[in-house]
Amino acid sequence: MAQVKLDAVRKVYPNGYQAVVPTSFQIEDGEFVVLVGPSGCGKSTLLRMIAGLEDITEGTLSIGGHAVNDVDPADRDIAMVFQNYALYPHMTVRKNIGYGLKNRKVPAAEIEAKVQEAAKMLNLTEYLDRKPSQLSGGQRQRVAMGRAVVRDPKLFLFDEPLSNLDAKLRNQMRIEIKALQRRLGVTSVYVTHDQVEAMTMADRIIVLNEGKIEQIGTPSEIYHNPASTFVASFMGAPPMNLIRAQIEDGQVKINGGTELMAVPAGWDSGEITLGVRPEDAVLDHSGAVPFEISIVEELGAHRLLHGEMAGQPFTVHVSKEVDIQPGQTRLTLNPSTLSLFDAESGKTL
Amino acid sequence: MTDITQAPPRRRIRWSVLLDHAILIFGSLFMLLPLLVVFQMTTMPDVEVIKNGPQLKLGGELGPNFDKAMYKASGFSGLNTGTRMLYNSFVLGIGFAVGKIVLGMMAAYALVYFRLRFATLAFWLIFTTLLLPLEVRILPSYEVVQKMGMLNSFNGLIIPLIASATATFFFRQYFRSIPEELVEAARIDGAGPVKFFIDILVPLSKTMIAAMFIIMFVFGWNQYLWPTMITTDEDMYTLVRGIKQITQDLEGTNIPEYGRANLLALIAILPPVLIVIFFQNWFVKGLTESDK
Ligand SMILES: Nc1ncnc2c1ncn2[C@@H]1O[C@H](COP(=O)(O)OP(=O)(O)OP(=O)(O)O)[C@@H](O)[C@H]1O
Ligand SMILES: [Mg+2]
């Protein structure tokens, strides 16, 4: 078990492309950290640098207090689970799981015992003599997990391990992986572009965008206090509503007049971006803000109302009890739930 | 009781299928008939063959002809019996195929998995040697073998031929299709370069190796010019060469040994055919399969 520390780690690919700008953060012992961001933002690059599969251009990476920049992946005491599982197709499940131990000259009897234990933990015992091609996607994913846990490493690395599975299996595996990590207490870094996975699994989330960190925080911090419009719109489904607003006379105003909340004294007047989570807007016939519903989206447990507010697209999330038809209505926005962002930089104010 | 059996569907004659089969049958006969004629002649006494040529009946000379073909030497030293030549051909064919596969795989491994400085250039250099088949460079090759004192030895026969652009090329393409993650997983699992090659790459390449083996074995087995130059001792003769030796008698005044020569020719055909039949599934897989 170990702490992972990145100190101004940077990655420039040989073709000159800077995939990760100098980045620093620390992962605590036993923590489950999720790296999330859109495709191409450098998540895999960062993870692969931690694994040692990719050279670190600049900066220092330490695992368990030792700088490991020049340590071979095999000697970093890590285990990695890949998106396409990367099982050895010609080996049985037993050999797949035991291969890392065999290479480390562990006695055969001990390997067998450890493989059995891992297989039991992952419900793979009856498949031990099958080849990967004779397994379902979920079972293959479990074998990949088995290969990781059997070595009892200091650090687990996951690169989108669930994205090849169907939605139902994904939900199930998500819970299993999280439970397993809790039980073993192994520090883990998990890469995904699925924000639901990030929210549900992480102790802390790192949101990446174009090779730099937008925000680090617990799922609730990320969700409720996004550091930028990027984080606000990336996390949450449907995403946070972002609308243009103004600060005038110490008040946030939309629609050229409707006052929503007071801002601290001394804030400059001018354009800002206002962020409202769809579930934080409350339908209220006597509310201050007019809202024109154009589509009601039925989602079973709840409904999404898509429409326009202050001339801009806006979505409201209501529970299934609220029976509503398209048309004109009004909203109340609770000042404590609103997020304010700089109109230019998108950073939170 | 209700009867739910249906009337069997009426068979319709599919003309296109019929035509396909007609073409295939015709092609097979075209290839097989000469062999059957050869076989017929091996069962007849040589005198009969010379008098009547090929006939439609089988004679009783197969056994004696077989004895002559396998155990009688045609040279002066008495060493180039059929069995000896068969053995030599096998050594050449197998050595040739195995050597080419081992060398080709290792070259491809270096080209694909190691960050060599001029890997692409090296690959194209190897590739262009395809334009220089053995026949083009046979004199310098001979000189090298001769100067190294390897004439009349299996080493001299095999080693100069085993550098193979074809095998290198096929293995390179194959290795490049193996997912990168597999290599990375193996690295994390602590497999060094040699372990990765032996534990992962070789087993994964089974079908490709089989396909290469067939091609190279047949190629090696059928070599004629090279063995003729490198080996002059009679106990080093290969089958393909030995047959020629026997049919040379045609130019003399003796009765040519048709039965013996023809039987040897049949025996020479057999191993490549058997290997292809035996390995054909692997062969097709190796050259067509792309999912790993
Ligand atoms: N070997 C390479 N050479 C040059 N550029 C690369 C290389 N590998 C990745 N990149 C670039 O680096 C950026 C980050 O790639 P990376 O694989 O880390 O993205 P990612 O966040 O994992 O995306 P995804 O969610 O699609 O997997 C991309 O823009 C990609 O084009
Ligand atoms: Mg990726």
XYZ file of C-alpha atoms and ligand atoms in Angstrom:
673
model
C 0.000 0.000 0.000
C 1.358 3.348 -0.808
C 1.064 7.002 -1.367
C 1.479 8.306 -4.914
C 2.913 11.732 -5.478
C 3.256 13.620 -8.728
C 5.490 16.647 -8.679
C 5.244 18.861 -11.767
C 4.962 15.791 -13.991
C 4.798 16.705 -17.640
C 4.469 14.705 -20.813
C 5.539 15.751 -24.254
C 5.220 13.047 -26.887
C 8.102 12.556 -29.304
C 6.100 14.333 -32.001
C 6.139 17.457 -29.838
C 2.570 17.228 -28.610
C 2.196 18.196 -24.969
C -0.327 15.726 -23.624
C 0.042 16.641 -19.940
C 1.131 20.066 -18.679
C 3.213 20.090 -15.462
C 0.859 18.494 -12.962
C 1.126 17.963 -9.232
C -1.113 16.046 -6.883
C -0.933 13.455 -4.195
C -2.926 10.290 -3.685
C -3.188 9.067 -0.126
C -2.651 5.532 1.048
C -5.702 3.393 0.316
C -7.479 6.144 -1.547
C -9.567 5.530 -4.671
C -8.922 8.359 -7.090
C -10.754 8.690 -10.390
C -9.261 10.571 -13.314
C -12.062 11.822 -15.479
C -12.249 14.004 -18.544
C -13.271 14.036 -22.175
C -11.587 11.873 -24.802
C -8.037 12.917 -25.566
C -7.527 14.978 -22.419
C -4.514 12.950 -21.298
C -6.024 10.584 -18.729
C -4.418 7.485 -20.156
C -1.147 9.311 -20.639
C -1.088 10.260 -16.971
C -1.992 6.752 -15.869
C 0.561 5.162 -18.156
C 3.247 7.425 -16.757
C 2.343 6.212 -13.282
C 2.506 2.634 -14.578
C 5.870 3.244 -16.207
C 4.638 2.367 -19.678
C 5.283 5.908 -20.845
C 8.369 7.964 -20.067
C 7.971 11.031 -17.889
C 9.266 14.057 -19.757
C 9.764 16.235 -16.701
C 8.969 16.141 -13.003
C 9.093 13.460 -10.353
C 6.775 10.579 -9.675
C 7.037 8.807 -6.355
C 5.233 5.718 -5.169
C 5.467 4.877 -1.488
C 7.972 7.660 -0.924
C 10.477 6.576 -3.581
C 11.018 8.346 -6.855
C 10.247 5.780 -9.523
C 10.819 7.745 -12.728
C 13.434 5.279 -13.876
C 12.002 2.123 -12.374
C 10.749 -0.564 -14.744
C 6.964 -1.192 -14.682
C 7.569 -4.708 -13.392
C 9.458 -3.340 -10.396
C 7.003 -0.617 -9.407
C 4.811 -3.137 -7.629
C 1.709 -2.026 -9.473
C -1.032 -3.872 -11.307
C -2.971 -2.542 -14.237
C -6.339 -3.440 -15.717
C -6.780 -2.524 -19.351
C -9.860 -1.528 -21.298
C -9.704 -4.519 -23.632
C -8.612 -6.767 -20.732
C -5.318 -7.696 -22.452
C -5.571 -11.320 -21.369
C -3.091 -13.751 -22.875
C -5.317 -15.566 -25.378
C -3.375 -18.814 -25.400
C -3.272 -19.279 -21.641
C -5.984 -20.649 -19.402
C -7.527 -18.394 -16.800
C -5.342 -20.077 -14.177
C -2.160 -19.337 -16.121
C -3.296 -15.816 -16.946
C -3.779 -15.003 -13.301
C -0.606 -16.737 -12.199
C 1.714 -15.474 -14.922
C 2.971 -12.445 -13.006
C 3.785 -14.600 -9.992
C 5.524 -17.200 -12.109
C 7.766 -14.529 -13.583
C 8.631 -13.457 -10.077
C 9.795 -16.973 -9.272
C 7.089 -17.670 -6.722
C 6.959 -21.426 -5.924
C 4.301 -23.291 -7.900
C 2.339 -24.410 -4.842
C 2.112 -20.860 -3.584
C 0.997 -19.611 -6.999
C -1.750 -22.206 -7.090
C -2.955 -21.223 -3.626
C -3.001 -17.530 -4.492
C -4.740 -18.128 -7.808
C -7.396 -20.189 -6.045
C -7.899 -17.449 -3.495
C -8.214 -14.737 -6.124
C -10.526 -16.907 -8.208
C -12.733 -17.490 -5.197
C -12.884 -13.800 -4.442
C -13.948 -13.071 -8.027
C -16.231 -16.079 -8.558
C -13.954 -17.513 -11.203
C -13.214 -20.896 -9.666
C -15.207 -22.901 -12.187
C -13.604 -21.112 -15.128
C -9.985 -21.636 -14.164
C -9.296 -24.088 -16.957
C -10.958 -22.123 -19.714
C -9.267 -19.936 -22.273
C -10.235 -16.249 -22.383
C -12.068 -16.795 -25.679
C -14.480 -19.089 -23.846
C -15.540 -16.402 -21.368
C -18.079 -13.604 -21.468
C -16.977 -9.987 -21.358
C -17.771 -9.664 -17.666
C -15.863 -12.835 -16.838
C -12.868 -11.649 -18.838
C -12.959 -8.416 -16.897
C -12.909 -10.444 -13.697
C -9.903 -12.396 -14.900
C -8.138 -9.120 -15.572
C -9.018 -8.087 -12.037
C -7.756 -11.412 -10.773
C -4.460 -10.899 -12.506
C -4.185 -7.593 -10.671
C -5.202 -8.687 -7.171
C -3.242 -11.924 -7.111
C 0.054 -10.084 -6.947
C -1.023 -8.054 -3.937
C 0.458 -4.864 -5.370
C 0.904 -1.469 -3.775
C -1.162 0.273 -6.412
C -4.005 -0.606 -8.777
C -4.286 1.232 -12.066
C -7.443 0.977 -14.137
C -7.791 2.347 -17.653
C -11.487 2.464 -18.530
C -11.911 -1.137 -17.437
C -15.681 -1.198 -17.881
C -16.225 0.615 -21.129
C -16.489 -2.578 -23.178
C -19.340 -3.914 -21.054
C -23.037 -3.316 -21.445
C -24.761 -0.857 -19.141
C -26.190 -3.381 -16.711
C -22.975 -5.319 -16.269
C -21.126 -2.054 -15.925
C -23.239 -1.046 -12.952
C -22.656 -4.406 -11.331
C -18.895 -4.472 -11.958
C -18.624 -0.911 -10.721
C -19.939 -1.964 -7.360
C -17.793 -5.098 -7.308
C -14.592 -3.231 -8.085
C -15.316 -0.622 -5.489
C -16.128 -3.238 -2.855
C -12.989 -5.187 -3.685
C -10.843 -2.099 -3.408
C -12.419 -1.263 -0.044
C -11.754 -4.748 1.231
C -8.144 -4.887 0.053
C -7.441 -1.262 0.879
C -5.113 -0.867 -2.092
C -4.451 2.635 -3.377
C -6.148 2.915 -6.779
C -6.154 5.221 -9.745
C -9.093 4.730 -12.066
C -9.434 6.352 -15.466
C -12.830 6.837 -17.044
C -14.707 9.261 -19.203
C -17.979 8.196 -17.647
C -18.941 10.742 -15.037
C -21.362 8.362 -13.343
C -18.506 5.958 -12.679
C -16.441 8.841 -11.398
C -19.139 10.078 -9.032
C -20.066 6.683 -7.639
C -16.647 5.105 -7.212
C -14.278 7.874 -6.257
C -13.019 9.004 -2.904
C -11.632 11.920 -4.836
C -12.081 12.935 -8.441
C -9.496 14.621 -10.620
C -11.092 16.358 -13.581
C -8.726 16.778 -16.510
C -9.138 18.947 -19.543
C -6.619 19.317 -22.354
C -3.804 17.910 -20.270
C -4.314 20.024 -17.183
C -6.215 19.577 -13.961
C -9.447 21.550 -13.777
C -10.360 20.483 -10.284
C -9.547 17.959 -7.583
C -12.159 17.176 -4.978
C -14.605 14.742 -3.478
C -17.542 13.835 -5.704
C -19.790 16.131 -3.710
C -17.370 19.078 -3.949
C -17.015 18.553 -7.661
C -20.755 18.350 -8.101
C -21.841 21.167 -5.901
C -18.908 23.549 -6.183
C -17.462 23.115 -9.658
C -14.293 25.101 -10.128
C -15.083 26.049 -13.707
C -17.780 25.950 -16.325
C -15.925 22.997 -17.837
C -16.323 20.915 -14.679
C -19.888 22.157 -14.268
C -20.914 21.015 -17.700
C -18.860 17.815 -17.683
C -20.097 16.369 -14.407
C -23.773 15.618 -13.960
C -26.388 14.291 -16.341
C -28.062 16.382 -17.547
C -25.269 18.915 -17.099
C -25.509 22.106 -15.110
C -27.417 24.872 -16.880
C -25.041 27.659 -17.830
C -26.668 30.958 -18.708
C -25.484 34.475 -19.259
C -26.184 36.892 -16.413
C -25.014 40.267 -15.244
C -23.797 41.729 -12.001
C -25.269 45.155 -11.433
C -25.580 47.178 -8.238
C -24.352 44.258 -6.125
C -26.995 41.922 -7.562
C -26.941 39.030 -10.034
C -29.542 39.797 -12.642
C -30.946 37.974 -15.617
C -33.409 39.064 -18.226
C -32.125 42.605 -17.803
C -33.747 43.040 -14.408
C -34.811 39.967 -12.459
C -32.674 39.953 -9.327
C -31.516 36.517 -8.213
C -29.020 37.051 -5.426
C -26.793 39.579 -3.817
C -23.048 39.405 -4.331
C -20.483 40.501 -1.733
C -19.716 44.187 -1.715
C -16.891 45.269 -3.951
C -17.579 42.896 -6.866
C -17.273 44.506 -10.231
C -20.323 44.894 -12.368
C -20.357 43.074 -15.690
C -21.108 39.875 -17.561
C -20.886 36.552 -15.759
C -21.992 32.967 -16.324
C -24.599 31.631 -13.949
C -24.704 27.915 -13.186
C -27.852 26.149 -12.010
C -28.139 22.383 -11.466
C -31.359 21.138 -13.111
C -32.614 19.757 -9.804
C -31.954 23.017 -7.952
C -34.487 25.022 -9.933
C -37.892 24.776 -8.275
C -41.156 25.062 -10.173
C -43.191 27.763 -8.473
C -46.142 29.618 -9.979
C -45.311 32.675 -7.955
C -41.550 32.395 -8.688
C -39.487 35.266 -9.947
C -38.187 33.727 -13.152
C -40.355 32.890 -16.173
C -39.637 29.496 -17.781
C -41.057 28.297 -21.085
C -41.267 24.470 -21.257
C -41.067 23.055 -24.741
C -40.392 19.344 -24.157
C -41.169 17.053 -21.232
C -38.787 14.116 -21.164
C -40.160 11.117 -19.295
C -37.472 9.131 -17.438
C -39.584 6.966 -15.175
C -38.443 7.991 -11.732
C -38.316 11.613 -12.748
C -38.953 14.033 -15.583
C -36.760 16.495 -17.388
C -38.324 19.712 -18.562
C -36.429 21.264 -21.452
C -37.216 24.813 -22.360
C -36.046 28.388 -22.319
C -35.245 30.728 -19.514
C -34.185 34.322 -20.133
C -33.983 33.442 -23.817
C -31.471 30.636 -23.229
C -31.824 26.846 -23.154
C -32.562 25.573 -19.679
C -33.376 22.184 -18.166
C -35.277 21.477 -14.976
C -35.353 18.148 -13.189
C -38.578 17.306 -11.356
C -39.820 14.179 -9.611
C -42.403 11.961 -11.266
C -45.182 13.272 -9.041
C -45.030 16.659 -10.701
C -47.467 16.515 -13.582
C -46.685 19.255 -16.038
C -47.386 20.079 -19.644
C -45.327 22.161 -22.076
C -46.098 25.851 -21.719
C -45.334 28.886 -19.641
C -44.460 28.545 -15.958
C -42.216 30.149 -13.366
C -39.180 29.096 -11.320
C -37.624 29.962 -8.017
C -33.821 29.803 -7.830
C -32.418 29.429 -4.330
C -29.346 31.717 -4.064
C -27.371 29.124 -2.063
C -27.533 26.661 -4.953
C -26.276 28.985 -7.645
C -22.729 28.953 -9.019
C -21.149 32.023 -10.522
C -18.388 31.856 -13.123
C -16.254 34.421 -14.842
C -17.759 34.987 -18.295
C -14.331 35.029 -19.941
C -12.199 32.417 -18.197
C -15.022 30.201 -16.947
C -13.390 30.034 -13.507
C -15.601 30.129 -10.474
C -15.962 33.553 -8.833
C -52.808 -37.933 -33.547
C -51.928 -35.099 -35.803
C -49.374 -35.576 -38.415
C -47.075 -32.604 -38.468
C -44.307 -33.964 -40.618
C -43.804 -31.906 -43.690
C -43.175 -33.216 -47.131
C -39.413 -33.103 -47.744
C -38.504 -29.987 -49.735
C -38.106 -30.797 -53.399
C -34.458 -30.851 -54.388
C -33.773 -28.365 -57.088
C -30.802 -28.734 -59.328
C -28.559 -25.751 -58.850
C -26.750 -25.322 -62.130
C -24.122 -22.995 -60.747
C -23.133 -25.543 -58.094
C -22.979 -28.216 -60.741
C -20.771 -26.049 -62.897
C -18.474 -25.239 -59.978
C -18.040 -28.899 -59.255
C -17.470 -29.744 -62.893
C -14.663 -27.210 -63.030
C -13.144 -28.483 -59.796
C -13.345 -32.116 -60.904
C -11.831 -31.286 -64.247
C -8.996 -29.396 -62.544
C -8.323 -32.264 -60.160
C -8.219 -34.804 -62.959
C -5.929 -32.568 -64.943
C -3.486 -32.537 -62.042
C -3.908 -36.164 -61.017
C -3.895 -38.041 -64.316
C -0.178 -37.563 -65.030
C 0.531 -38.867 -61.552
C -1.622 -41.896 -62.213
C 0.228 -42.545 -65.440
C 3.518 -42.310 -63.577
C 2.194 -44.672 -60.954
C 1.064 -47.144 -63.598
C 4.531 -47.157 -65.106
C 6.147 -47.939 -61.774
C 4.265 -51.210 -61.667
C 5.476 -52.408 -65.077
C 8.800 -53.920 -66.051
C 10.989 -51.315 -67.762
C 11.011 -53.278 -71.018
C 7.216 -53.194 -71.158
C 7.228 -49.464 -70.682
C 9.683 -48.925 -73.477
C 7.758 -51.203 -75.825
C 4.196 -50.103 -75.120
C 4.390 -46.829 -73.227
C 1.701 -46.075 -70.684
C -1.104 -48.603 -70.531
C -4.337 -49.105 -68.683
C -3.306 -52.174 -66.689
C -1.231 -52.538 -63.557
C 1.794 -54.816 -63.513
C 3.504 -56.663 -60.688
C 6.787 -54.786 -60.552
C 5.899 -52.288 -57.822
C 7.671 -54.214 -55.073
C 10.946 -54.805 -56.901
C 10.921 -51.255 -58.221
C 10.405 -49.961 -54.716
C 13.362 -51.984 -53.491
C 15.507 -50.620 -56.271
C 14.351 -47.059 -55.702
C 14.950 -47.113 -51.997
C 17.987 -49.294 -51.544
C 19.968 -49.404 -54.761
C 22.646 -46.820 -55.263
C 23.188 -45.401 -58.692
C 26.601 -43.886 -58.247
C 30.046 -45.387 -57.862
C 30.341 -45.135 -54.129
C 27.090 -46.961 -53.434
C 26.075 -44.286 -50.969
C 23.243 -42.496 -52.757
C 20.471 -44.964 -52.105
C 16.866 -43.766 -52.085
C 16.716 -43.844 -48.311
C 19.857 -41.766 -48.032
C 18.520 -39.214 -50.513
C 15.186 -39.119 -48.716
C 17.016 -38.456 -45.475
C 19.087 -35.706 -47.074
C 15.987 -34.074 -48.512
C 14.314 -34.112 -45.128
C 17.320 -32.565 -43.452
C 17.415 -29.869 -46.106
C 13.653 -29.206 -46.044
C 13.330 -29.144 -42.270
C 16.587 -27.302 -41.635
C 15.675 -24.772 -44.274
C 12.158 -24.232 -42.874
C 13.132 -24.174 -39.201
C 16.119 -21.929 -39.859
C 14.055 -19.470 -41.824
C 11.310 -19.395 -39.218
C 13.658 -18.932 -36.273
C 15.673 -16.243 -37.999
C 12.637 -14.506 -39.507
C 10.810 -14.433 -36.180
C 13.762 -13.034 -34.333
C 14.386 -10.384 -36.960
C 10.728 -9.396 -36.926
C 10.754 -9.321 -33.124
C 13.672 -6.908 -33.159
C 12.054 -4.742 -35.810
C 8.658 -4.512 -34.171
C 9.336 -4.422 -30.442
C 12.627 -2.649 -29.996
C 13.213 0.997 -30.609
C 15.988 0.463 -33.090
C 17.436 3.529 -34.611
C 16.882 2.607 -38.230
C 14.244 -0.070 -37.859
C 12.256 1.014 -40.885
C 15.328 1.347 -43.028
C 16.525 -2.066 -41.872
C 13.166 -3.526 -42.701
C 13.176 -2.135 -46.218
C 16.734 -3.314 -46.735
C 15.665 -6.806 -45.748
C 12.620 -6.446 -47.902
C 14.552 -5.473 -51.020
C 16.529 -8.702 -50.812
C 13.354 -10.254 -52.178
C 14.519 -8.775 -55.455
C 17.712 -10.830 -55.210
C 16.723 -14.488 -55.241
C 19.316 -17.158 -54.765
C 19.883 -17.610 -58.483
C 21.141 -14.048 -58.823
C 23.733 -14.335 -56.117
C 24.599 -17.968 -56.536
C 28.215 -17.478 -57.565
C 29.272 -15.230 -54.692
C 27.302 -17.407 -52.311
C 29.129 -20.439 -53.622
C 32.444 -18.752 -53.175
C 31.699 -17.858 -49.585
C 30.609 -21.381 -48.765
C 33.640 -22.787 -50.486
C 36.059 -20.472 -48.700
C 34.531 -21.340 -45.386
C 35.083 -24.985 -46.148
C 31.417 -25.840 -45.934
C 31.075 -27.608 -49.276
C 29.522 -31.057 -49.030
C 27.994 -30.458 -45.627
C 24.507 -29.787 -44.374
C 25.718 -26.543 -42.846
C 26.848 -25.321 -46.216
C 23.604 -26.473 -47.752
C 21.308 -24.811 -45.235
C 22.911 -21.868 -43.466
C 23.465 -19.607 -46.489
C 19.767 -19.903 -47.344
C 18.023 -19.269 -44.060
C 18.039 -15.479 -44.080
C 14.511 -14.880 -45.268
C 12.831 -11.655 -46.225
C 9.534 -13.440 -46.761
C 9.389 -14.912 -43.272
C 10.577 -11.662 -41.701
C 7.905 -9.777 -43.571
C 5.062 -12.107 -42.615
C 6.078 -12.253 -38.971
C 6.493 -8.506 -38.833
C 2.991 -7.945 -40.152
C 1.682 -10.518 -37.729
C 3.439 -9.065 -34.694
C 2.180 -5.616 -35.544
C -1.374 -6.894 -35.363
C -0.903 -8.140 -31.801
C -2.511 -5.572 -29.463
C -0.118 -3.205 -27.734
C -1.860 -3.808 -24.395
C -0.775 -7.422 -24.433
C 2.830 -6.335 -24.541
C 2.233 -3.861 -21.758
C 0.381 -6.347 -19.600
C 3.299 -8.736 -20.004
C 5.753 -5.994 -19.071
C 3.841 -5.271 -15.894
C 3.653 -8.999 -15.227
C 7.432 -8.976 -15.202
C 8.114 -10.743 -18.486
C 11.435 -9.577 -19.920
C 12.168 -9.581 -23.653
C 13.143 -13.247 -23.795
C 10.236 -14.431 -21.669
C 7.800 -12.367 -23.673
C 9.107 -13.888 -26.883
C 8.923 -17.460 -25.654
C 5.857 -17.310 -23.405
C 3.637 -15.013 -25.415
C 4.807 -14.345 -28.937
C 5.736 -17.861 -30.023
C 2.520 -19.511 -28.792
C 0.454 -16.712 -30.311
C 2.205 -17.199 -33.641
C 1.530 -20.952 -33.815
C -0.646 -20.805 -36.884
C 1.686 -18.391 -38.607
C 4.634 -20.640 -37.842
C 2.765 -23.608 -39.276
C 1.940 -21.724 -42.452
C 5.537 -20.592 -42.841
C 6.758 -24.100 -42.173
C 4.718 -25.535 -45.009
C 5.800 -22.932 -47.514
C 9.431 -23.063 -46.528
C 9.603 -26.833 -46.255
C 8.252 -27.321 -49.756
C 10.535 -24.595 -51.021
C 13.564 -26.206 -49.393
C 12.571 -29.698 -50.463
C 12.359 -28.638 -54.075
C 15.727 -26.890 -54.183
C 17.738 -28.141 -57.113
C 20.366 -25.725 -58.309
C 21.851 -24.914 -54.912
C 22.355 -28.510 -53.722
C 23.810 -29.384 -57.102
C 26.484 -26.751 -56.627
C 27.244 -27.167 -52.964
C 27.272 -30.951 -52.711
C 29.274 -33.210 -54.964
C 29.654 -36.197 -52.679
C 27.132 -38.842 -53.558
C 26.043 -39.357 -49.998
C 24.866 -35.758 -49.903
C 22.484 -36.033 -52.849
C 18.909 -34.988 -52.305
C 15.972 -36.751 -53.906
C 15.224 -34.060 -56.430
C 18.777 -34.314 -57.595
C 18.968 -38.072 -57.429
C 16.079 -38.521 -59.824
C 17.920 -36.525 -62.383
C 20.910 -38.759 -61.848
C 18.863 -41.829 -62.677
C 17.121 -40.408 -65.703
C 20.501 -39.484 -67.097
C 20.647 -43.120 -68.062
C 18.113 -42.241 -70.745
C 20.952 -40.852 -72.744
C 22.942 -44.071 -72.539
C 22.376 -47.308 -74.358
C 21.005 -49.280 -71.426
C 17.343 -49.753 -70.895
C 16.383 -46.736 -68.804
C 15.117 -47.526 -65.309
C 11.704 -46.009 -65.780
C 10.108 -47.810 -62.891
C 12.747 -46.797 -60.429
C 12.966 -43.186 -61.522
C 9.214 -42.748 -61.584
C 8.790 -44.303 -58.194
C 11.431 -42.008 -56.761
C 9.598 -39.085 -58.334
C 6.414 -40.186 -56.584
C 8.254 -40.583 -53.303
C 9.688 -37.101 -53.744
C 6.215 -35.660 -54.165
C 4.772 -37.400 -51.155
C 6.232 -35.535 -48.125
C 5.260 -32.035 -49.295
C 1.776 -33.278 -50.145
C 1.384 -34.959 -46.775
C 2.585 -31.881 -44.944
C 0.135 -29.671 -46.772
C -2.738 -32.068 -46.117
C -1.792 -32.439 -42.496
C -1.335 -28.745 -41.799
C -3.858 -27.240 -44.159
C -6.227 -25.982 -41.489
C -3.421 -24.209 -39.717
C -2.104 -22.974 -42.995
C -5.337 -21.229 -43.905
C -5.729 -19.869 -40.385
C -2.183 -18.545 -40.309
C -2.541 -16.617 -43.502
C -6.077 -15.333 -43.033
C -6.859 -15.130 -39.329
C -6.587 -11.631 -37.989
C -8.346 -11.666 -34.629
C -6.277 -12.644 -31.679
N 2.130 8.165 -28.839
C 1.584 9.387 -28.978
N 2.189 10.333 -29.735
C 1.651 11.555 -29.866
N 0.518 11.959 -29.294
C -0.142 11.074 -28.532
C 0.352 9.746 -28.335
N -0.514 9.095 -27.528
C -1.496 9.976 -27.251
N -1.280 11.154 -27.842
C -2.112 12.348 -27.736
O -2.160 12.740 -26.398
C -3.461 13.154 -26.029
C -3.912 12.429 -24.794
O -4.039 11.060 -25.103
P -4.624 10.035 -24.059
O -4.516 8.684 -24.657
O -3.971 10.240 -22.753
O -6.144 10.475 -23.996
P -7.308 9.940 -23.048
O -7.647 11.037 -22.125
O -6.930 8.647 -22.459
O -8.494 9.756 -24.070
P -9.550 8.551 -24.193
O -10.626 8.847 -23.212
O -10.038 8.693 -25.587
O -8.834 7.289 -23.929
C -4.331 12.940 -27.241
O -4.585 14.172 -27.843
C -3.538 12.046 -28.129
O -3.766 12.371 -29.470
Mg -7.501 6.565 -22.765
